[in-house]
Coordinates of C-alpha atoms and ligand atoms in Angstrom, one line a residue:
X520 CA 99.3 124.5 115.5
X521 CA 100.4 123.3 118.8
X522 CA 99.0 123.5 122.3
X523 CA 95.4 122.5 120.6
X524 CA 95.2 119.2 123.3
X525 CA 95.9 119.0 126.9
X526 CA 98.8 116.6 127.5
X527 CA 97.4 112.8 129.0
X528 CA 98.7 112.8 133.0
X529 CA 101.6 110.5 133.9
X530 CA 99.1 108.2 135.1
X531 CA 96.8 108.5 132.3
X532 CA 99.3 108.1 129.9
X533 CA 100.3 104.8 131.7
X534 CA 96.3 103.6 130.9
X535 CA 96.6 104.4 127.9
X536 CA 99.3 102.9 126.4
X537 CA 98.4 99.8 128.2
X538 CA 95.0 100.0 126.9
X539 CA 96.4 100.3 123.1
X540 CA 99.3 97.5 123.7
X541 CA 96.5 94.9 124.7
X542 CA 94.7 96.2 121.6
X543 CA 97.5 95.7 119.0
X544 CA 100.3 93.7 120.7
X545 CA 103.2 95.5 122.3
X546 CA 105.7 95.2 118.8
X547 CA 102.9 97.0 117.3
X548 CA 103.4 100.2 119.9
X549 CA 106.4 102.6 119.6
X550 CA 106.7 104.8 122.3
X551 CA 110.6 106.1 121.9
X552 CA 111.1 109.0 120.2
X553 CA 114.3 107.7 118.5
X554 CA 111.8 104.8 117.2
X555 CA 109.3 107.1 116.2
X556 CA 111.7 110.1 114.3
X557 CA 111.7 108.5 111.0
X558 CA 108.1 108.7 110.9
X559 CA 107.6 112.0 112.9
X560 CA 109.1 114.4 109.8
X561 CA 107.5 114.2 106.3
X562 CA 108.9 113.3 103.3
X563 CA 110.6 116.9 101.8
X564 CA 111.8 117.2 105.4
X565 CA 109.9 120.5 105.7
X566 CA 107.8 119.6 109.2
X567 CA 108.9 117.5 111.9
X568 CA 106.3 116.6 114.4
X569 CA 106.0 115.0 117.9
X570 CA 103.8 112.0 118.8
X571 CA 103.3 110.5 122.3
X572 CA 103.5 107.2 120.5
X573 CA 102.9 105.5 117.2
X574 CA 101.1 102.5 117.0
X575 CA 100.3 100.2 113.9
X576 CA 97.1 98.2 113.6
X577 CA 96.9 94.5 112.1
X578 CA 93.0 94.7 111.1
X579 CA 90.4 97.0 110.6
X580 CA 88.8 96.3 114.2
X581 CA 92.2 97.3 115.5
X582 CA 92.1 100.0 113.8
X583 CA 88.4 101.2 115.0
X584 CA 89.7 99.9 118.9
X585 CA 92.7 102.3 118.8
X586 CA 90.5 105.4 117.8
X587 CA 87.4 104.2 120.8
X588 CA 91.2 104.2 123.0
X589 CA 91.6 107.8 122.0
X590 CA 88.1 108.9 122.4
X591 CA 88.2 108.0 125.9
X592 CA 91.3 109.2 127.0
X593 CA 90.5 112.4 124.0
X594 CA 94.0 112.3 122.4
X595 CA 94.0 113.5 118.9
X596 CA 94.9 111.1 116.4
X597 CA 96.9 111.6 112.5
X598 CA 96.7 108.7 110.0
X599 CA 100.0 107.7 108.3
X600 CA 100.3 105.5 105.3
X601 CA 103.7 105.2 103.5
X602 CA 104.8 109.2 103.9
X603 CA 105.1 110.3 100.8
X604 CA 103.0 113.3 101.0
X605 CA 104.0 116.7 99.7
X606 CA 101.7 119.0 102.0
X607 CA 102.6 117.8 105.8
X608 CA 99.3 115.8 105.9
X609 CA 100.7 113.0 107.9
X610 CA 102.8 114.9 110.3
X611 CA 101.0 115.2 113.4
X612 CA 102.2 119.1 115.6
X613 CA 104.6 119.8 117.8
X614 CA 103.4 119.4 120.9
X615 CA 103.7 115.7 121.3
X616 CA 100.0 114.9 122.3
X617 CA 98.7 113.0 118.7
X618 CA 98.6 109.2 118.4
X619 CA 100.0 108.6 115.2
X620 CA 98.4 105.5 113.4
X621 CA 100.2 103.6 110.8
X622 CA 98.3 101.6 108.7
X623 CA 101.1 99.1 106.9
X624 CA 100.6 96.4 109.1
X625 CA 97.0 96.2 107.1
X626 CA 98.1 95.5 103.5
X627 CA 96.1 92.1 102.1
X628 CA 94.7 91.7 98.6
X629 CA 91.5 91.2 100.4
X630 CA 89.5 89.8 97.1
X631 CA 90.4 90.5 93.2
X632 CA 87.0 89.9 91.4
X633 CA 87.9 90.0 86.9
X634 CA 84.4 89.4 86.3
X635 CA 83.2 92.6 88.1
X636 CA 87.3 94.1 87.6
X637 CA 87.3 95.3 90.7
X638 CA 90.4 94.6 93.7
X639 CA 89.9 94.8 97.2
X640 CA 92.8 96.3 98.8
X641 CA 93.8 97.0 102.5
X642 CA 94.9 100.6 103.4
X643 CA 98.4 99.8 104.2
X644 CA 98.8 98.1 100.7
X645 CA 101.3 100.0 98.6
X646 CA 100.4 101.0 95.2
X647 CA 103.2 99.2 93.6
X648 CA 101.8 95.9 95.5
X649 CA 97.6 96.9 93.8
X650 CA 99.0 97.3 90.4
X651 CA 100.9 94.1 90.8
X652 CA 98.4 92.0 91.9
X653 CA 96.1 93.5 88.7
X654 CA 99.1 92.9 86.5
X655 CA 98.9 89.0 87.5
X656 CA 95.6 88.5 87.0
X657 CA 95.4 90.0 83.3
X658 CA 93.9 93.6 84.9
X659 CA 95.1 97.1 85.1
X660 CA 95.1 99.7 88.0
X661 CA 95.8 102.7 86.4
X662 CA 97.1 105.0 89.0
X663 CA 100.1 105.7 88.4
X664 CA 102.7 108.3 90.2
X665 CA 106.6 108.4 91.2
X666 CA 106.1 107.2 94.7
X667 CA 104.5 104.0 93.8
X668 CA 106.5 101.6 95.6
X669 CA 106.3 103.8 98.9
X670 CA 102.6 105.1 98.9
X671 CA 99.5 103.3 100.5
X672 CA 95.8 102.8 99.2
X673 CA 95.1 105.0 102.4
X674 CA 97.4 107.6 101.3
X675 CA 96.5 107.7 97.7
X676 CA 92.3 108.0 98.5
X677 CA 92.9 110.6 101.3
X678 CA 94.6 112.8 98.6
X679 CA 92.8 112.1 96.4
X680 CA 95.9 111.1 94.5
X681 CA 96.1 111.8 90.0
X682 CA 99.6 111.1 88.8
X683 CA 100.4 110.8 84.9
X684 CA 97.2 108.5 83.9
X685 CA 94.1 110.6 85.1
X686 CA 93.5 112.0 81.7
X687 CA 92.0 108.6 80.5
X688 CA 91.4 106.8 84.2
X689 CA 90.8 110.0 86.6
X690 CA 91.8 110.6 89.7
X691 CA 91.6 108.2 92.4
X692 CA 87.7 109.3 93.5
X693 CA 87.4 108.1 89.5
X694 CA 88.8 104.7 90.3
X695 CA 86.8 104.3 93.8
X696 CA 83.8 102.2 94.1
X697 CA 83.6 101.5 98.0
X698 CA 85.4 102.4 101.3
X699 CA 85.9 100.4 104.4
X700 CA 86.9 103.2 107.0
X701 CA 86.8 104.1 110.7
X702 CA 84.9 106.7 112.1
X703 CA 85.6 109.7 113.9
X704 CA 83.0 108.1 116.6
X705 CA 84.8 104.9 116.8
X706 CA 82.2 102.7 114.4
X707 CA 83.5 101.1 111.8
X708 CA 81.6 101.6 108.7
X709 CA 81.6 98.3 105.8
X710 CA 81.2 100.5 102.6
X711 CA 83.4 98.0 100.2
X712 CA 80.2 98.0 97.4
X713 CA 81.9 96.8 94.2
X714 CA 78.8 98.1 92.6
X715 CA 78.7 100.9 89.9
X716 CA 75.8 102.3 90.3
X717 CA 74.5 102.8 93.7
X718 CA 72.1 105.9 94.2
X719 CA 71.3 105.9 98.1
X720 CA 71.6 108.7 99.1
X721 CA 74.6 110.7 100.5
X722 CA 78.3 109.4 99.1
X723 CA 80.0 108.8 102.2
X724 CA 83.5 107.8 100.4
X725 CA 83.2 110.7 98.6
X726 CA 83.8 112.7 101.6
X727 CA 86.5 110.3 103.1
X728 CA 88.7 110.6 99.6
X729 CA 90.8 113.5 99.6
X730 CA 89.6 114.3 103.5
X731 CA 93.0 113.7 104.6
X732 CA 92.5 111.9 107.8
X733 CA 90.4 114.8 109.2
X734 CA 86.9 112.3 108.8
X735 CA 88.5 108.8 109.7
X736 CA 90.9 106.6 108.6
X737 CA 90.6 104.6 106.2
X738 CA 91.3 100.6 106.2
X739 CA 90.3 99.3 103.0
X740 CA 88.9 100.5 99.3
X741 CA 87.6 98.4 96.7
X742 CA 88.5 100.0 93.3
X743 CA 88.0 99.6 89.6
X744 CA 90.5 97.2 87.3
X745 CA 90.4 97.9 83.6
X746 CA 91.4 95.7 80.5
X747 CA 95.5 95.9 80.2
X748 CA 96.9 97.7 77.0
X749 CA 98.2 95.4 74.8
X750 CA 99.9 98.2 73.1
X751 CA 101.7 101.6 73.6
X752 CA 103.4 104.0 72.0
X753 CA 105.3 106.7 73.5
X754 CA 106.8 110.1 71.7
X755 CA 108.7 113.1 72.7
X756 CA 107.5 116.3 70.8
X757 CA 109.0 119.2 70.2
X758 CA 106.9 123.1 70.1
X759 CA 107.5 126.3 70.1
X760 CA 104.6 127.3 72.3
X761 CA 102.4 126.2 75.4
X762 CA 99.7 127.6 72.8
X763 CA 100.8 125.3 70.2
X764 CA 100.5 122.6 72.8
X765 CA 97.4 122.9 73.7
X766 CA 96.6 122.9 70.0
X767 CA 98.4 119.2 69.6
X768 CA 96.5 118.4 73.0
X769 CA 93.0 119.0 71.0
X770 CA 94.0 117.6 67.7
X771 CA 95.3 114.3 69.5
X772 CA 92.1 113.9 71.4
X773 CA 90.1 114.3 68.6
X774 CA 92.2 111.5 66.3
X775 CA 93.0 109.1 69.6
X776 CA 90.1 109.9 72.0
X777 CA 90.4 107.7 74.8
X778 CA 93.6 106.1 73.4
X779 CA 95.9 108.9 74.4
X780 CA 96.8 108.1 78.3
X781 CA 99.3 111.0 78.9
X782 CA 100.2 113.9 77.8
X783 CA 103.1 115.8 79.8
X784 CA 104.5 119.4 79.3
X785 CA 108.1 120.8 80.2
X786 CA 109.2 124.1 79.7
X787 CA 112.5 125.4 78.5
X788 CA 114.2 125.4 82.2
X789 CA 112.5 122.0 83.4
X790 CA 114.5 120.7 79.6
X791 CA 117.2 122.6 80.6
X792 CA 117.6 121.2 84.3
X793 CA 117.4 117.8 83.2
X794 CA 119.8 117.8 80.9
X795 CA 122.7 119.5 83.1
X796 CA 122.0 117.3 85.7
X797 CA 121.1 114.1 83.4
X798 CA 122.7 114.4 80.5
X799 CA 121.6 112.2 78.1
X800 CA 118.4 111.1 79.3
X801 CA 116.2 113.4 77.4
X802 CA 116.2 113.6 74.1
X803 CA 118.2 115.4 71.4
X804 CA 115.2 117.7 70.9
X805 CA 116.2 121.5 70.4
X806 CA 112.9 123.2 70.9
X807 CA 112.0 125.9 73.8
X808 CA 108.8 123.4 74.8
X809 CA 108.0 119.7 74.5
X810 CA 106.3 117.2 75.6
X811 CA 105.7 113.3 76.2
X812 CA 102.7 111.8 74.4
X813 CA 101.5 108.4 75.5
X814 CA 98.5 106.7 73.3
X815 CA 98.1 103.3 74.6
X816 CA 95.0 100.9 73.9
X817 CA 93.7 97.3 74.5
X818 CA 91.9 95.9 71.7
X819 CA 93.7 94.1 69.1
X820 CA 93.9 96.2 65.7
X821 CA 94.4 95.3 62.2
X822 CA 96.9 98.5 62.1
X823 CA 99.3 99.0 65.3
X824 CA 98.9 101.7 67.3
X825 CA 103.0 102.9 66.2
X826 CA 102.0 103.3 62.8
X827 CA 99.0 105.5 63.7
X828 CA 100.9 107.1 66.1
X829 CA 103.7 107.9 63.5
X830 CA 101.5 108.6 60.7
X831 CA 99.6 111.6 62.5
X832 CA 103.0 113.0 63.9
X833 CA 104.3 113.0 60.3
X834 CA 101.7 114.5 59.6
X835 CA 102.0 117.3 62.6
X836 CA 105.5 118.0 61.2
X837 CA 104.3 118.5 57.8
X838 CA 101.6 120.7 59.0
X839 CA 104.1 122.1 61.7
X840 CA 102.0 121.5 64.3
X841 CA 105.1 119.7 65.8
X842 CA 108.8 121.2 64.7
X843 CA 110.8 117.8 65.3
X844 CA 109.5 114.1 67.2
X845 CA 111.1 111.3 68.8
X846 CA 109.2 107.9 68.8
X847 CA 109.9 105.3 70.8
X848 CA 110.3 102.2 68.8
X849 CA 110.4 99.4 71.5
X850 CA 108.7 99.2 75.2
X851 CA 112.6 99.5 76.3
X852 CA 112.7 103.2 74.3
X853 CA 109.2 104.2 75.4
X854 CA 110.8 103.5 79.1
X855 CA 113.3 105.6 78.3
X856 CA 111.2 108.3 77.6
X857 CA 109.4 107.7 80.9
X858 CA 112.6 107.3 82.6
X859 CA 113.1 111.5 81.5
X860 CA 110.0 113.2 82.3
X861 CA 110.1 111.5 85.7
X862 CA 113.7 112.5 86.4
X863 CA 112.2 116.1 86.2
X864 CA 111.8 116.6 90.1
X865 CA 114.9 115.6 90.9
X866 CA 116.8 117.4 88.7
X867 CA 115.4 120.2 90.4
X868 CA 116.7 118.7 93.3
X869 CA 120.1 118.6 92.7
X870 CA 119.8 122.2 91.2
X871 CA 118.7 123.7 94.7
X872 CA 115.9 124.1 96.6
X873 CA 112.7 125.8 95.2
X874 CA 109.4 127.6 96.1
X875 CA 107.2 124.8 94.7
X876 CA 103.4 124.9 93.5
X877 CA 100.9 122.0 92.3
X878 CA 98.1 124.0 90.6
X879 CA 95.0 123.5 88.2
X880 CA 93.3 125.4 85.9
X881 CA 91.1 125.3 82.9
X882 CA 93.5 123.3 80.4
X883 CA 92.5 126.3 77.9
X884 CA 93.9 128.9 80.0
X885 CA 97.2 127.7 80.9
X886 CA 99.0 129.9 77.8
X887 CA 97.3 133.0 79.3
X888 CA 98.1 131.8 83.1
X889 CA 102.1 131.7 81.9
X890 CA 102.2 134.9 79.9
X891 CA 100.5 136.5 82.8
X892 CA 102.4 134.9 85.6
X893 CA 105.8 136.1 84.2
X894 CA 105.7 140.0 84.4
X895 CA 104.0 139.9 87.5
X896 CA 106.9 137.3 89.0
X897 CA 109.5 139.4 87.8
X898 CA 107.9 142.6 89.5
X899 CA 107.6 140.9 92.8
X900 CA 111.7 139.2 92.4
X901 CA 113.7 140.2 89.3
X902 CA 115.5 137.5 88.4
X903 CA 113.3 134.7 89.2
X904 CA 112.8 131.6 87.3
X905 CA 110.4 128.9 86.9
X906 CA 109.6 125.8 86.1
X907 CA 106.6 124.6 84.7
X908 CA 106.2 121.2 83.8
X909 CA 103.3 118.3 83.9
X910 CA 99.9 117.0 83.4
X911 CA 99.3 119.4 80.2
X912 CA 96.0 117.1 79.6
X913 CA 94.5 117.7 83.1
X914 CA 95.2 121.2 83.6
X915 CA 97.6 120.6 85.9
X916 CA 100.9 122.0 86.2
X917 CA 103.8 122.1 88.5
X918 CA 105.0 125.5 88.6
X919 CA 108.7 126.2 91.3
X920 CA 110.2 129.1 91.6
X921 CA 114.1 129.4 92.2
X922 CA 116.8 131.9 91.2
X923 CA 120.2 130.6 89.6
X924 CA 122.4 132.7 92.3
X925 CA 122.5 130.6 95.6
X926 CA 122.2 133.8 98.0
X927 CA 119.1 135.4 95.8
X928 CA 117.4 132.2 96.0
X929 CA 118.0 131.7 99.9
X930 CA 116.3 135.2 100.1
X931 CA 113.5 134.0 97.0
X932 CA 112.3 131.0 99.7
X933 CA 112.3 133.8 102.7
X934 CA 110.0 135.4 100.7
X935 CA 107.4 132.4 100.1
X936 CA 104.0 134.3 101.6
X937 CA 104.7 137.3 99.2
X938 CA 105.2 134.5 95.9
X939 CA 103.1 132.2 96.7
X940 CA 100.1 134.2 96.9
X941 CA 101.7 136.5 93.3
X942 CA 100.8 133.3 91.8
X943 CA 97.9 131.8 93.4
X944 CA 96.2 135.4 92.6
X945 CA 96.9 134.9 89.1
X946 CA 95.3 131.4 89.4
X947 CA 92.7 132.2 91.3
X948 CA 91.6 135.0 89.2
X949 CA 91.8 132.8 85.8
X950 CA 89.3 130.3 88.2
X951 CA 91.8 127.6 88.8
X952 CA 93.2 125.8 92.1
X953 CA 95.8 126.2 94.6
X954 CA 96.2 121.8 94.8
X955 CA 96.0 119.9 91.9
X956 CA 96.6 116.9 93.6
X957 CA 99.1 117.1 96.5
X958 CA 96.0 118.4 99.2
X959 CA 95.8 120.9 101.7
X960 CA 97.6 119.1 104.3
X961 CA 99.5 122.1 106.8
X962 CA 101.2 123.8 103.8
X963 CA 98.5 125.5 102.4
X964 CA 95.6 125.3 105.1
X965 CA 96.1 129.1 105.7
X966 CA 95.6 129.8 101.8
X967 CA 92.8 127.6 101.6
X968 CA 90.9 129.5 104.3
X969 CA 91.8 132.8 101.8
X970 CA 91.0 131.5 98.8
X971 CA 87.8 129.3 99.1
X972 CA 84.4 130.8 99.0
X973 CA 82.7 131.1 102.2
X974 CA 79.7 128.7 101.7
X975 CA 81.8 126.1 100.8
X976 CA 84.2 126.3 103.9
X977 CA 80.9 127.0 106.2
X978 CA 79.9 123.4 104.8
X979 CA 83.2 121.9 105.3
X980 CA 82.8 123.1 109.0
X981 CA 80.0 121.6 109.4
X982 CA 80.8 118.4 108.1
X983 CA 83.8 118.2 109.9
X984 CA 81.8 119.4 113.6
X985 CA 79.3 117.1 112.5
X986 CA 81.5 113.8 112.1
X987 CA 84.1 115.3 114.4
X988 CA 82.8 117.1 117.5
X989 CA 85.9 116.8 119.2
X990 CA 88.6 117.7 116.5
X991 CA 90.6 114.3 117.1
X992 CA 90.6 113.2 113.1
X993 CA 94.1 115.1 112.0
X994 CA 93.5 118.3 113.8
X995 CA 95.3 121.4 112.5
X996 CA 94.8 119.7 108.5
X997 CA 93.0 121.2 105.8
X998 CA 90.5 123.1 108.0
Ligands
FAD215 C1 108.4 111.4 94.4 C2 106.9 111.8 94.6 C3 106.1 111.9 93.5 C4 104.7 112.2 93.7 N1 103.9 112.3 92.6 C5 102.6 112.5 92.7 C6 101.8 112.6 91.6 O1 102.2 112.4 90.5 N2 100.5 112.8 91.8 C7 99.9 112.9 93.1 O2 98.7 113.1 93.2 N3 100.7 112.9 94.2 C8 102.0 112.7 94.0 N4 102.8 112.6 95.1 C9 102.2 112.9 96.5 C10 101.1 112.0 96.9 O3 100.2 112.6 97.7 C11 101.6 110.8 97.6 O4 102.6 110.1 97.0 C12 100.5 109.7 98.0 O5 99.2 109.8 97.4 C13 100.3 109.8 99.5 O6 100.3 108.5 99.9 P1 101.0 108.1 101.3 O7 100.6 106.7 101.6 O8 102.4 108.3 101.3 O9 100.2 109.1 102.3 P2 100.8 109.9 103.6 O10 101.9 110.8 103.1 O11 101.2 108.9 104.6 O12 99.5 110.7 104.0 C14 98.9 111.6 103.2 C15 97.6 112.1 103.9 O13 96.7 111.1 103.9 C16 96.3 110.7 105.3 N5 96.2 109.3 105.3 C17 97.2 108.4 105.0 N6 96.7 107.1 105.1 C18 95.4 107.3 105.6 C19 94.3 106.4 105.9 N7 94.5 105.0 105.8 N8 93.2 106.9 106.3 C20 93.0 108.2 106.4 N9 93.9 109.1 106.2 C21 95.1 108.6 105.7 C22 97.4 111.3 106.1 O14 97.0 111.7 107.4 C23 97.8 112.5 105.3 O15 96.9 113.6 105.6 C24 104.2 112.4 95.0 C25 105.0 112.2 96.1 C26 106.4 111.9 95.9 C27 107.2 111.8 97.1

């Protein structure tokens, strides 16, 4: 969306960077747009902005300085925390006018309390560096997602990030118990409660997590630890159905209740990708459908969770509620297993590009959503393929579209618009959602405005005018 902000004077632009370099120190201020091009495209290399400079506060009252800087001179402003984002969230537009404000510089373990299990952790902080720190001091953070070592605190709240573990932790709202975040008006607001029950009134974190930058940035969070598993055991099942999935889903639940911490669907061509482009990795499994089970759990037990584990999957393949199984019988096998299911997306990769989607729906419908979904596909472009794969357990699948012959799938991604909304109809209409858990970012702002009901976008609107008068916070995101 460019041309939204007039461009700063010559002169202006002189006070300005000035006024930030006293702010933050002038290493902290990149101004060169060779300096600034790593940051300026996102991470699938799909948008590439402009900035008229990037800078990175050290503190949270650097941070709340830079955005009073920007009020004054009004010059729009877009949050970046380590990139990894799928939807072009932190990629400010083209037309070279946004600050872009990158938070790494602010990445302390500000407190780790294990009485309350609860961490403190700047924005900039990667989530590698939060579950570390809980790791030392005998504690668990359970999100848990391929981009761990790159990804910031900041990043994960403001989309609201899931990942494979959010069927027995949640999401990160779940694992949120205070914010510490700047304001659209400059004022920075000391939310870090570690308390779990707090009924006064409006939640304001709730409105910064998943917001995307668009109601402030975000310096610090203090989040919930948990007791770490002592044990886990890992399998690889083989089915014939996503019905018969779903099935083993409920069944599991019921014997393992909170005990069973992932539970991760692949379809025949996500099985087949991975094993022409890493062969060997998965296992020798010859059913159409499968999927990795994860039951972990952190009492001590008279009986180890393995032999539960293996007793009820003997006891699936008896019933043949499973048709084969793989358990892994060491933590370096149950890595192994890992290792596959999260060598998925780039084995897609290396197969070609693909018209990707990240959607929810009610776990009970997804059978019906894939019987639906393929007619309707191959009506709009015979030939096309797709992968679904994912977070079976959370409704949440990740559904791409290609087609095996190079030049038809060159002409497949021309036709995105057309697909994309073939299958977000299909979800919308069995009441399900367009982002799982990637956001809205600039990939699908337009299909937001189509698809969400108008009462709900006329009080996002408000909120946002409310906070934001101005439309500095990440304009041209989400709304
Ligand atoms: C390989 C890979 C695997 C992934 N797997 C998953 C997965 O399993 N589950 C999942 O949910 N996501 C997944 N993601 C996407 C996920 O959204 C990001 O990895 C992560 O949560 C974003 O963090 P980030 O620090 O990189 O944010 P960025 O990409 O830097 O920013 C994302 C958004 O947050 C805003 N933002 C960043 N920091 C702040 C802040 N401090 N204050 C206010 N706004 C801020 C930005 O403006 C932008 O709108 C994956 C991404 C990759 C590349």
């Amino acid at each position: 969306m460019p041309g939204l902000f007039a461009p700063l004077s010559s002169a202006d632009r002189v006070r300005f960077l000035a006024r930030l370099a006293a702010v933050v120190g002038e290493r902290a201020l990149l101004t060169e747009a060779a300096e600034m091009a790593a940051f300026l495209t996102d991470w699938r290399g799909r948008y590439h902005g402009q900035a008229l400079a990037a800078v990175a506060p050290g503190t949270a009252e650097e941070v709340a300085e830079v955005v009073k800087t920007c009020l004054a001179f009004g010059v729009p402003m877009t949050p970046q925390g380590g990139n990894t984002g799928l939807c072009g969230g932190a990629t400010p537009d083209t037309d070279g006018t946004a600050l872009l404000i990158r938070l790494h510089r602010l990445k302390r373990i500000r407190a780790l309390e294990v009485q309350n299990n609860v961490i403190i952790a700047e924005a900039g902080a990667t989530l590698a560096a939060v579950q570390t720190a809980a790791r030392a001091a005998g504690r668990l953070f359970p999100l848990s997602l391929a981009a761990e070592g790159s990804c910031q605190i900041g990043g994960n709240l403001s989309t609201n990030a899931g990942g494979v573990h959010v069927l027995r932790y949640g999401t990160m709202r779940d694992l949120t118990l205070g914010l510490e975040a700047v304001l659209p008006d400059a004022s920075l607001w000391h939310g870090l409660s570690p308390l779990r029950k707090n009924n006064t009134g409006y939640d304001l974190k709730q409105l910064l997590i998943g917001a995307e930058g668009t109601l402030g940035v975000i310096t610090a969070a203090a989040l919930k630890l948990f007791p770490l598993p002592r044990q886990r055991v890992v399998a690889w099942l083989g089915l014939a159905t996503p019905a018969g999935a779903l099935t083993l889903l409920g069944r599991t639940q019921a014997a393992f209740d909170a005990r069973l911490s992932a539970f991760e669907l692949l379809c025949p061509l996500a099985l087949a990708l991975l094993r022409r482009h890493f062969p060997g990795l998965a296992p020798q499994i010859n059913t159409p459908w499968q999927v990795l089970c994860e039951l972990t759990d952190s009492a001590p037990e008279d009986e180890p969770l393995t032999a539960r584990g293996e007793r009820f999957w003997a006891k699936e393949l008896e019933d043949g509620g499973i048709l084969d199984a793989v358990v892994a019988r060491s933590e370096r096998e149950a890595r192994a297993l890992w290792a596959a299911r999260e060598h998925l997306s780039e084995a897609q990769k290396r197969e070609g590009v693909s018209l990707k989607h990240d959607i929810a729906l009610p776990v009970s419908r997804i059978p019906e959503f894939l019987a639906r979904i393929e007619p309707e596909l191959q009506t709009a472009f015979p030939g096309v393929r797709h992968t679904a794969f994912g977070h079976l357990g959370d409704g949440n699948l990740h559904f791409n579209l290609s087609h095996a012959a190079p030049a038809e799938n060159a002409r497949l991604l021309a036709q995105g618009e057309r697909l994309n909304r073939v299958v977000y109809d299909v979800v919308h209409a069995l009441s399900g959602s367009i982002s799982a858990e990637h956001g809205i970012g600039q990939l699908k702002r337009d299909l937001l405005a189509h698809y969400q009901p108008p009462a709900a976008r006329t009080a996002m609107q408000a909120i946002k005018t409310a906070l934001d008068p101005r439309g500095l916070m990440n304009p041209g995101k989400v709304l």
